[in-house]
Every structure is written in structure tokens, then in C-alpha cells.
mmCIF file of C-alpha atoms in Angstrom:
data_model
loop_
_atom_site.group_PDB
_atom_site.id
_atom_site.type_symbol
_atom_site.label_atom_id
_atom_site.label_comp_id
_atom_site.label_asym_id
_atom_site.label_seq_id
_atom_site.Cartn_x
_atom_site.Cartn_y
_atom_site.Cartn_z
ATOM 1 C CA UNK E 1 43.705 8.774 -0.817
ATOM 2 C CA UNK E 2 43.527 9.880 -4.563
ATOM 3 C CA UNK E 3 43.671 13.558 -3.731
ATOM 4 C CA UNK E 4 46.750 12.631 -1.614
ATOM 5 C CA UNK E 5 48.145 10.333 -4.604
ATOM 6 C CA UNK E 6 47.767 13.559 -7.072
ATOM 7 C CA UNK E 7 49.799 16.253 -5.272
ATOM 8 C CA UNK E 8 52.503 13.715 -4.588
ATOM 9 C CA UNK E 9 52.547 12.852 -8.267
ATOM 10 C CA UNK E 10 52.561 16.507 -8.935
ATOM 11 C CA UNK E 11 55.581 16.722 -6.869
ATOM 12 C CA UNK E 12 57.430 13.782 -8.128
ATOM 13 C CA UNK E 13 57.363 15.183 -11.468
ATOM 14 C CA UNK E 14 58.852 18.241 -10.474
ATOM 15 C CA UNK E 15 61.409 16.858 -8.491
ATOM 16 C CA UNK E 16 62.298 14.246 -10.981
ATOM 17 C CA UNK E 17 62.261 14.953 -14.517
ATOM 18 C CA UNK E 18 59.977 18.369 -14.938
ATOM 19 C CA UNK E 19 56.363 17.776 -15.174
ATOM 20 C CA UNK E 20 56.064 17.479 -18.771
ATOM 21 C CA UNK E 21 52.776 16.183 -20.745
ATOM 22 C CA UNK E 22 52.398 12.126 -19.694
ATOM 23 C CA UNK E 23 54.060 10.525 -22.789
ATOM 24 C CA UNK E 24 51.795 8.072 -24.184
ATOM 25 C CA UNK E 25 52.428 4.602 -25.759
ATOM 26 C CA UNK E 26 52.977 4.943 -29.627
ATOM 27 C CA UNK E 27 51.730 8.661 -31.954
ATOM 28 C CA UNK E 28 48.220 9.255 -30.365
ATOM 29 C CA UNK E 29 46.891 12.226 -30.105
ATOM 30 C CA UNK E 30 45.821 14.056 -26.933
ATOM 31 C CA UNK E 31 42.363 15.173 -27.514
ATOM 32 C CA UNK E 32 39.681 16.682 -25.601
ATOM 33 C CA UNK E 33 36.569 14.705 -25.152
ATOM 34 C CA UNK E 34 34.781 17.918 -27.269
ATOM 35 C CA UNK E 35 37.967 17.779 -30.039
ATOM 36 C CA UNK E 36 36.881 19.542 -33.513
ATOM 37 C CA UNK E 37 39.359 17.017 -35.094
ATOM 38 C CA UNK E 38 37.214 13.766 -34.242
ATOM 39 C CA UNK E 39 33.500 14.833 -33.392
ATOM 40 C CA UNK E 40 31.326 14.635 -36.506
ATOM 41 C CA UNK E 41 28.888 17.201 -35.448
ATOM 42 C CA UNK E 42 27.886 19.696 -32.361
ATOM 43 C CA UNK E 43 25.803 17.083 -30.787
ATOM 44 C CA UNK E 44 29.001 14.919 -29.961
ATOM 45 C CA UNK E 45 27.477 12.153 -30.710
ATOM 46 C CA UNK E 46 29.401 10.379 -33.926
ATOM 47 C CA UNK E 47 32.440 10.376 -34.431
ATOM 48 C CA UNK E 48 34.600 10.643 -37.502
ATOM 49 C CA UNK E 49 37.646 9.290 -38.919
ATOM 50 C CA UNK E 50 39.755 9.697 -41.847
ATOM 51 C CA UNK E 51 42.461 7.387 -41.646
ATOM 52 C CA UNK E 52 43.321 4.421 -39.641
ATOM 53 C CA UNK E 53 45.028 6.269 -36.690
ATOM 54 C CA UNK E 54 41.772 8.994 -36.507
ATOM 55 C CA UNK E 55 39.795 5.356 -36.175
ATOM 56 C CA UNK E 56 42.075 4.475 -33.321
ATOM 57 C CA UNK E 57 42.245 7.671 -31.755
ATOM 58 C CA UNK E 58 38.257 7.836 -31.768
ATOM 59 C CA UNK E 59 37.809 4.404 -30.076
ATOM 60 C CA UNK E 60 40.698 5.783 -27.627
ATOM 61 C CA UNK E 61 38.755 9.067 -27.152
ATOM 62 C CA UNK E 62 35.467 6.893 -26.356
ATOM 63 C CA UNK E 63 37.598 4.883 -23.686
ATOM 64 C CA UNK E 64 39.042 7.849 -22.369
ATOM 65 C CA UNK E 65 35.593 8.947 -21.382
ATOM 66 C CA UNK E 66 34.607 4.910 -20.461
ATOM 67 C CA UNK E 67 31.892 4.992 -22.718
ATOM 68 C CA UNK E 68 30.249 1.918 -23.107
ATOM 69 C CA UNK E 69 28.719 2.624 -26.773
ATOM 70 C CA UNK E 70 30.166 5.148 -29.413
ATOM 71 C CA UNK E 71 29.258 5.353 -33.866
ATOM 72 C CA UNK E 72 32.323 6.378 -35.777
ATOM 73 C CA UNK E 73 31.875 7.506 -39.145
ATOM 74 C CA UNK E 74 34.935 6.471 -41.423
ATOM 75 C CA UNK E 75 35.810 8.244 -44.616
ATOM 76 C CA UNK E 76 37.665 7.254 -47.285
ATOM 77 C CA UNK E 77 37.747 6.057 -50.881
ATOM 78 C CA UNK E 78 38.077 2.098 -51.832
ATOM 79 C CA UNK E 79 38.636 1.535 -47.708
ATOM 80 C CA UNK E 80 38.013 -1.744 -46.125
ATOM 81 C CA UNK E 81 36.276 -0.155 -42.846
ATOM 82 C CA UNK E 82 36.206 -4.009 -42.029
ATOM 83 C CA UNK E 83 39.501 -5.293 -41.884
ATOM 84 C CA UNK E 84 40.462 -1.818 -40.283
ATOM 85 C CA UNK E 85 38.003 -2.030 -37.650
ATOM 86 C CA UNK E 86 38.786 -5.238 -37.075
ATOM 87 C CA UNK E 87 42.779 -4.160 -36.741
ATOM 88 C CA UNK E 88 41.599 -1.076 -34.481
ATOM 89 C CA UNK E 89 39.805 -3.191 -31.814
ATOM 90 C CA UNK E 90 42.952 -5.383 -31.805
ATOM 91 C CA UNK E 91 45.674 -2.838 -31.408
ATOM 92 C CA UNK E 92 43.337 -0.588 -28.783
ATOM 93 C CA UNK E 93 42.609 -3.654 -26.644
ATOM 94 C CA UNK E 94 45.926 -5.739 -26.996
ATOM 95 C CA UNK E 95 48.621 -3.050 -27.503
ATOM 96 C CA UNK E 96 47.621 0.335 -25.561
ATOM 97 C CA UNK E 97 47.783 0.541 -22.134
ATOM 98 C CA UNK E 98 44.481 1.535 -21.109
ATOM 99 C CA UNK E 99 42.329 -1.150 -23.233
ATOM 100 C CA UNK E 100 44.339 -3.524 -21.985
ATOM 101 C CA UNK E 101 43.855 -2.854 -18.534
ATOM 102 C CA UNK E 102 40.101 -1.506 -18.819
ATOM 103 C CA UNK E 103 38.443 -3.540 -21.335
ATOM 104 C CA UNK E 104 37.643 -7.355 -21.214
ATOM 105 C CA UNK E 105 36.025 -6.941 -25.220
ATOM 106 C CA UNK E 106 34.705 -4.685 -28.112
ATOM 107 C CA UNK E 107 32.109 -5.916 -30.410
ATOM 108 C CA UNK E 108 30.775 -3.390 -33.346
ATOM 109 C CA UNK E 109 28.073 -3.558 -36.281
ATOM 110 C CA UNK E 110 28.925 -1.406 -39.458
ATOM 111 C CA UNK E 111 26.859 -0.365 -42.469
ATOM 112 C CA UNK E 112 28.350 1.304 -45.972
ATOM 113 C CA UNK E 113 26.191 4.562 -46.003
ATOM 114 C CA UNK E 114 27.025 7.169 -49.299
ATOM 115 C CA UNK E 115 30.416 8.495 -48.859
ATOM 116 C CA UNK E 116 31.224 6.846 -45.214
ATOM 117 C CA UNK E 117 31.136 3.841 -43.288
ATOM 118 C CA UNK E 118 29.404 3.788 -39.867
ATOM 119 C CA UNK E 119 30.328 1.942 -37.056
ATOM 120 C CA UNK E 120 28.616 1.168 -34.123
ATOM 121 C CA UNK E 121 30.991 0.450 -31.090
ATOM 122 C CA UNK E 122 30.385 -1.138 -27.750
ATOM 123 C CA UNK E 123 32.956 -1.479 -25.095
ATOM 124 C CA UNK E 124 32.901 -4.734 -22.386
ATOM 125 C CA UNK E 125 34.694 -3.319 -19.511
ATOM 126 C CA UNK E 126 36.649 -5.340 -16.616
ATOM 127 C CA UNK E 127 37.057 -2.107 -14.729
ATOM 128 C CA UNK E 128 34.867 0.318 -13.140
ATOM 129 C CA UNK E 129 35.106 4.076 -14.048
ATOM 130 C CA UNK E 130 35.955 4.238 -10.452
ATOM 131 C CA UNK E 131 39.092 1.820 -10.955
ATOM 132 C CA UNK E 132 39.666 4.056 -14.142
ATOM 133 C CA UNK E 133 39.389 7.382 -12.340
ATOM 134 C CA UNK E 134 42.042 6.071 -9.616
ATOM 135 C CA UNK E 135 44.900 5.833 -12.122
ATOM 136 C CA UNK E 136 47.504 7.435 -10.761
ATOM 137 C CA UNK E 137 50.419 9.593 -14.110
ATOM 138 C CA UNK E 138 53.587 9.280 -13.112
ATOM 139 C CA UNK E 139 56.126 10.494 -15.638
ATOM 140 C CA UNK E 140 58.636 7.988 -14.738
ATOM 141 C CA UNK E 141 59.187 4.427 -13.109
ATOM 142 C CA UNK E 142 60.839 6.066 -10.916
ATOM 143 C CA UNK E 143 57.878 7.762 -9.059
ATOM 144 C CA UNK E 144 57.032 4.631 -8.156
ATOM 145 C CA UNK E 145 58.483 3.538 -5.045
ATOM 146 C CA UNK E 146 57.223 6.695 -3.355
ATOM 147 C CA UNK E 147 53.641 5.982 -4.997
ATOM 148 C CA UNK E 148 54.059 2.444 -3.147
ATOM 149 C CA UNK E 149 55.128 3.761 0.179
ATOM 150 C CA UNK E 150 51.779 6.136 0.306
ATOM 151 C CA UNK E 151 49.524 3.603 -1.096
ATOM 152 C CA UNK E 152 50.790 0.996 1.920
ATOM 153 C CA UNK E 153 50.945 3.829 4.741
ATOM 154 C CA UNK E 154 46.885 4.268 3.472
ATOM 155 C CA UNK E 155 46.064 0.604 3.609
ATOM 156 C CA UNK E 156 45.159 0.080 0.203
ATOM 157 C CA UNK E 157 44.327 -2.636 -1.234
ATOM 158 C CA UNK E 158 46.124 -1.459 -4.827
ATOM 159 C CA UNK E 159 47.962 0.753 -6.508
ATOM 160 C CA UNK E 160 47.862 1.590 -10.588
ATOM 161 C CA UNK E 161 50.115 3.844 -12.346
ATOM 162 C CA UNK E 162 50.248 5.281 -15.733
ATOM 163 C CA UNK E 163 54.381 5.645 -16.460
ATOM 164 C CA UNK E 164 54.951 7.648 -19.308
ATOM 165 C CA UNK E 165 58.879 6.619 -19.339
ATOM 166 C CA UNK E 166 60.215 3.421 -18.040
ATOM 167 C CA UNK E 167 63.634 4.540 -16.667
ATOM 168 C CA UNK E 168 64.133 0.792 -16.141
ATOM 169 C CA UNK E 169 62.828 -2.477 -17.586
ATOM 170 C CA UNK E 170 60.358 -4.588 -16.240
ATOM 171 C CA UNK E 171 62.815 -6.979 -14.064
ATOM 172 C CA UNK E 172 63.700 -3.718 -12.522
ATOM 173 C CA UNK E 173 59.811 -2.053 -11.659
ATOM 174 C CA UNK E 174 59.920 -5.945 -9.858
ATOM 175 C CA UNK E 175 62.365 -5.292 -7.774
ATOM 176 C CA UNK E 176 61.247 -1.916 -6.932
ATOM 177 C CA UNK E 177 57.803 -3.297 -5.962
ATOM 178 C CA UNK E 178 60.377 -5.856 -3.940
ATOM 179 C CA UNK E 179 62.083 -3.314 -1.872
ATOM 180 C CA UNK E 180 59.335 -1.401 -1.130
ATOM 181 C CA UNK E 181 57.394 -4.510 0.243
ATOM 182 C CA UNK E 182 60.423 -4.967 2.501
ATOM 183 C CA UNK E 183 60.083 -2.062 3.833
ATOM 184 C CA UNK E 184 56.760 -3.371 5.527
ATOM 185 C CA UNK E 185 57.507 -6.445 6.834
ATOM 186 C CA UNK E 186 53.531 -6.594 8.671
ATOM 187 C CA UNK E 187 52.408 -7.103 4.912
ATOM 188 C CA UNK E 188 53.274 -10.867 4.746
ATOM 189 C CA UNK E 189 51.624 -11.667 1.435
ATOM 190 C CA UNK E 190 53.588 -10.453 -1.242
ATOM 191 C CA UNK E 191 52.423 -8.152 -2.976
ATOM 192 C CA UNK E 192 51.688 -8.846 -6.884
ATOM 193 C CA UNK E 193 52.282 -6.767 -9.707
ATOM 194 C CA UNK E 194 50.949 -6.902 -13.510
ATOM 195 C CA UNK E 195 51.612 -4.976 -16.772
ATOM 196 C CA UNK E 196 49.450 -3.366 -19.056
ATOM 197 C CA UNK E 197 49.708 -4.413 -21.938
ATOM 198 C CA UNK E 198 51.913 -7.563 -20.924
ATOM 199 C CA UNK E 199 54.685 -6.916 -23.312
ATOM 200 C CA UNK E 200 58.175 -5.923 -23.086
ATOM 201 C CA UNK E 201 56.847 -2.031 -23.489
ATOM 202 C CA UNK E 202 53.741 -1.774 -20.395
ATOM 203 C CA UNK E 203 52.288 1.661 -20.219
ATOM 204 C CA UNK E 204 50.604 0.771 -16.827
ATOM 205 C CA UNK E 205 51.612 -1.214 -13.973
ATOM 206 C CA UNK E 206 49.214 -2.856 -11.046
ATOM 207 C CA UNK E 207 50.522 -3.587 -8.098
ATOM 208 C CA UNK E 208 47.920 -5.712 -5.586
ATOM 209 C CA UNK E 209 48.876 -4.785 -2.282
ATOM 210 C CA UNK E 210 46.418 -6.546 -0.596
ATOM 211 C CA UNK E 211 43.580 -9.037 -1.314
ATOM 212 C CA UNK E 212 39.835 -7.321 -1.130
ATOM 213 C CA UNK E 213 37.911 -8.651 1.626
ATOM 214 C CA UNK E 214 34.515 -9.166 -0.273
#
């Protein structure tokens, strides 16, 4: 099913728009999970940031991998590593796409050390790396009626897309979901679909095609 998924996405892209990088919600930067820019040292095991968006882009970095417990180091003269950890927890988990639909809570200890602040992260997750894994990139919204049609033909029970470009607004991803549905009239329960985050600007959308039987 996901193998099938990722060649049709492949194709949609190419077909569509050109398969261009997956544009990401807001300026963050598409790191590797071994990136010089945010690793502290070779043992990859702190990270380091020098600014609010490197703090952001670390705790993204962490999810990316769904790491459960990460230490970012945080540079800076007269900082307040507090408020801005406080703000970076926020804005990952309410305002980017993936911590809103992976995480259910971060919680974090720090201590002022000389010359940095160090920050010890843990994620809660509401997802399984499984569930995270299974994302399907679509470039556009409007992949997303042949993702459906796939998804249905496999019996699955959902389907969860990454759009990097919403060709439409969310009214109009509704009534795609709508169509599609329509198109299967032995799936009587209609089919429900959520936004990630839940704002006029989603990065992700769920659509529940079907009820899990345990």
C-alpha cells in the first residue's frame, strides 16, 4: 500500500506541477538528520542553536526523526532560553504541520551552563512512527483525489497527506474528499477529514476512511 502510494505520488507530481522539493509551512530549513548546521558534535547527540529559528528547526529535526528525547544547546548573549523555549514548543506543536498531527505534548528541563543554555527535550507522541512513516507528499491539493481513489480501492482504513501547496481552500479539499466518497457508494459512513494544524493554512490533511476494527 505505501510503496503503491509513493510511485503514484511520484507521478502526480510530474504530471501536475513538476516534482519540485515539498514546500514546507513557513522558512524552515530542510536538514539532514546528520546536518553540520545543527549537531553540536560528531556524536549527534546535542544539538545547537543560535537563534530562535535554529531552536525551532532543532526540535523540528528531532521530530523529523520521532525522537522521543533530544538536549539542545542554545547560544547567545543576554537570551531568555526560557521564554524562547517556551515560544518554540508552542509554535512546533500548534502551528507546523507535523507537531500538530504527531505530538499530543513537549515538556523540557534547562540549566544556564558557561556560554550556553541546555535544554533537555522530550516529545509525547499521539502517533506511531508507523503512522508517521505512512505520510504520504503530495505537492498539491490536487493530488488528492487520486491519493483517495487508491487508498479506497486498498481498503484502508486512512489516508494522510503532506500538501505542500493548497491549490484550493479548505471548503474545497471538503468537497474533494466529497466527490471522491461518491464515487464509492458501498462506503456508507462518510468518510471524515481533519487538518493539521486546524487553521486556515493546514500543511496536512487526514482523511478517515474507515473506522479501525480494534
Amino acid at each position: 500500500m505505501k510503496k503503491r502510494m509513493l510511485v503514484l505520488c511520484a507521478a502526480l507530481c510530474l504530471t501536475l506541477s513538476g516534482c519540485g522539493n515539498v514546500v514546507l509551512e513557513r522558512s524552515y530549513s530542510s536538514v539532514s538528520p546528520h546536518s553540520a548546521a545543527y549537531w553540536e558534535n560528531k556524536g549527534t547527540d546535542t544539538l545547537r542553536a543560535d537563534s530562535y529559528q535554529d531552536l525551532v528547526n532543532a526540535m523540528l529535526l528531532l521530530l523529523g526523526e520521532h525522537g522521543e528525547n533530544g538536549t539542545i544547546r542554545v547560544y547567545g548573549d543576554n537570551l531568555d532560553a526560557e521564554a524562547m523555549m517556551q515560544s518554540a514548543c508552542n509554535e512546533v506543536q500548534q502551528e507546523t504541520a507535523l507537531g500538530a498531527y504527531l505530538l499530543d505534548y513537549i515538556t523540557y528541563t534547562g540549566s544556564q551552563e558557561r556560554g550556553y543554555y541546555e535544554l533537555s527535550v522530550h516529545f509525547g507522541y499521539r502517533r506511531t512512527q508507523t503512522e508517521q512513516e505512512d505520510i504520504v507528499n503530495a505537492t498539491s491539493t490536487e493530488a488528492l483525489p487520486e491519493l483517495l481513489r487508491v487508498a479506497a480501492e486498498q481498503g484502508a482504513q486512512k489516508l494522510t497527506v503532506r500538501i505542500g501547496y493548497f491549490a484550493t481552500d479548505r471548503s474545497g479539499v471538503e468537497q474533494m474528499v466529497q466527490e471522491v466518497q461518491s464515487e464509492y457508494p458501498q462506503m456508507t459512513a462518510p468518510w471524515q477529514l481533519y487538518f493539521y494544524p486546524d487553521t486556515e493554512n493546514p500543511g496536512i490533511v487526514e482523511v478517515i476512511l474507515a473506522e479501525s476494527e480494534s
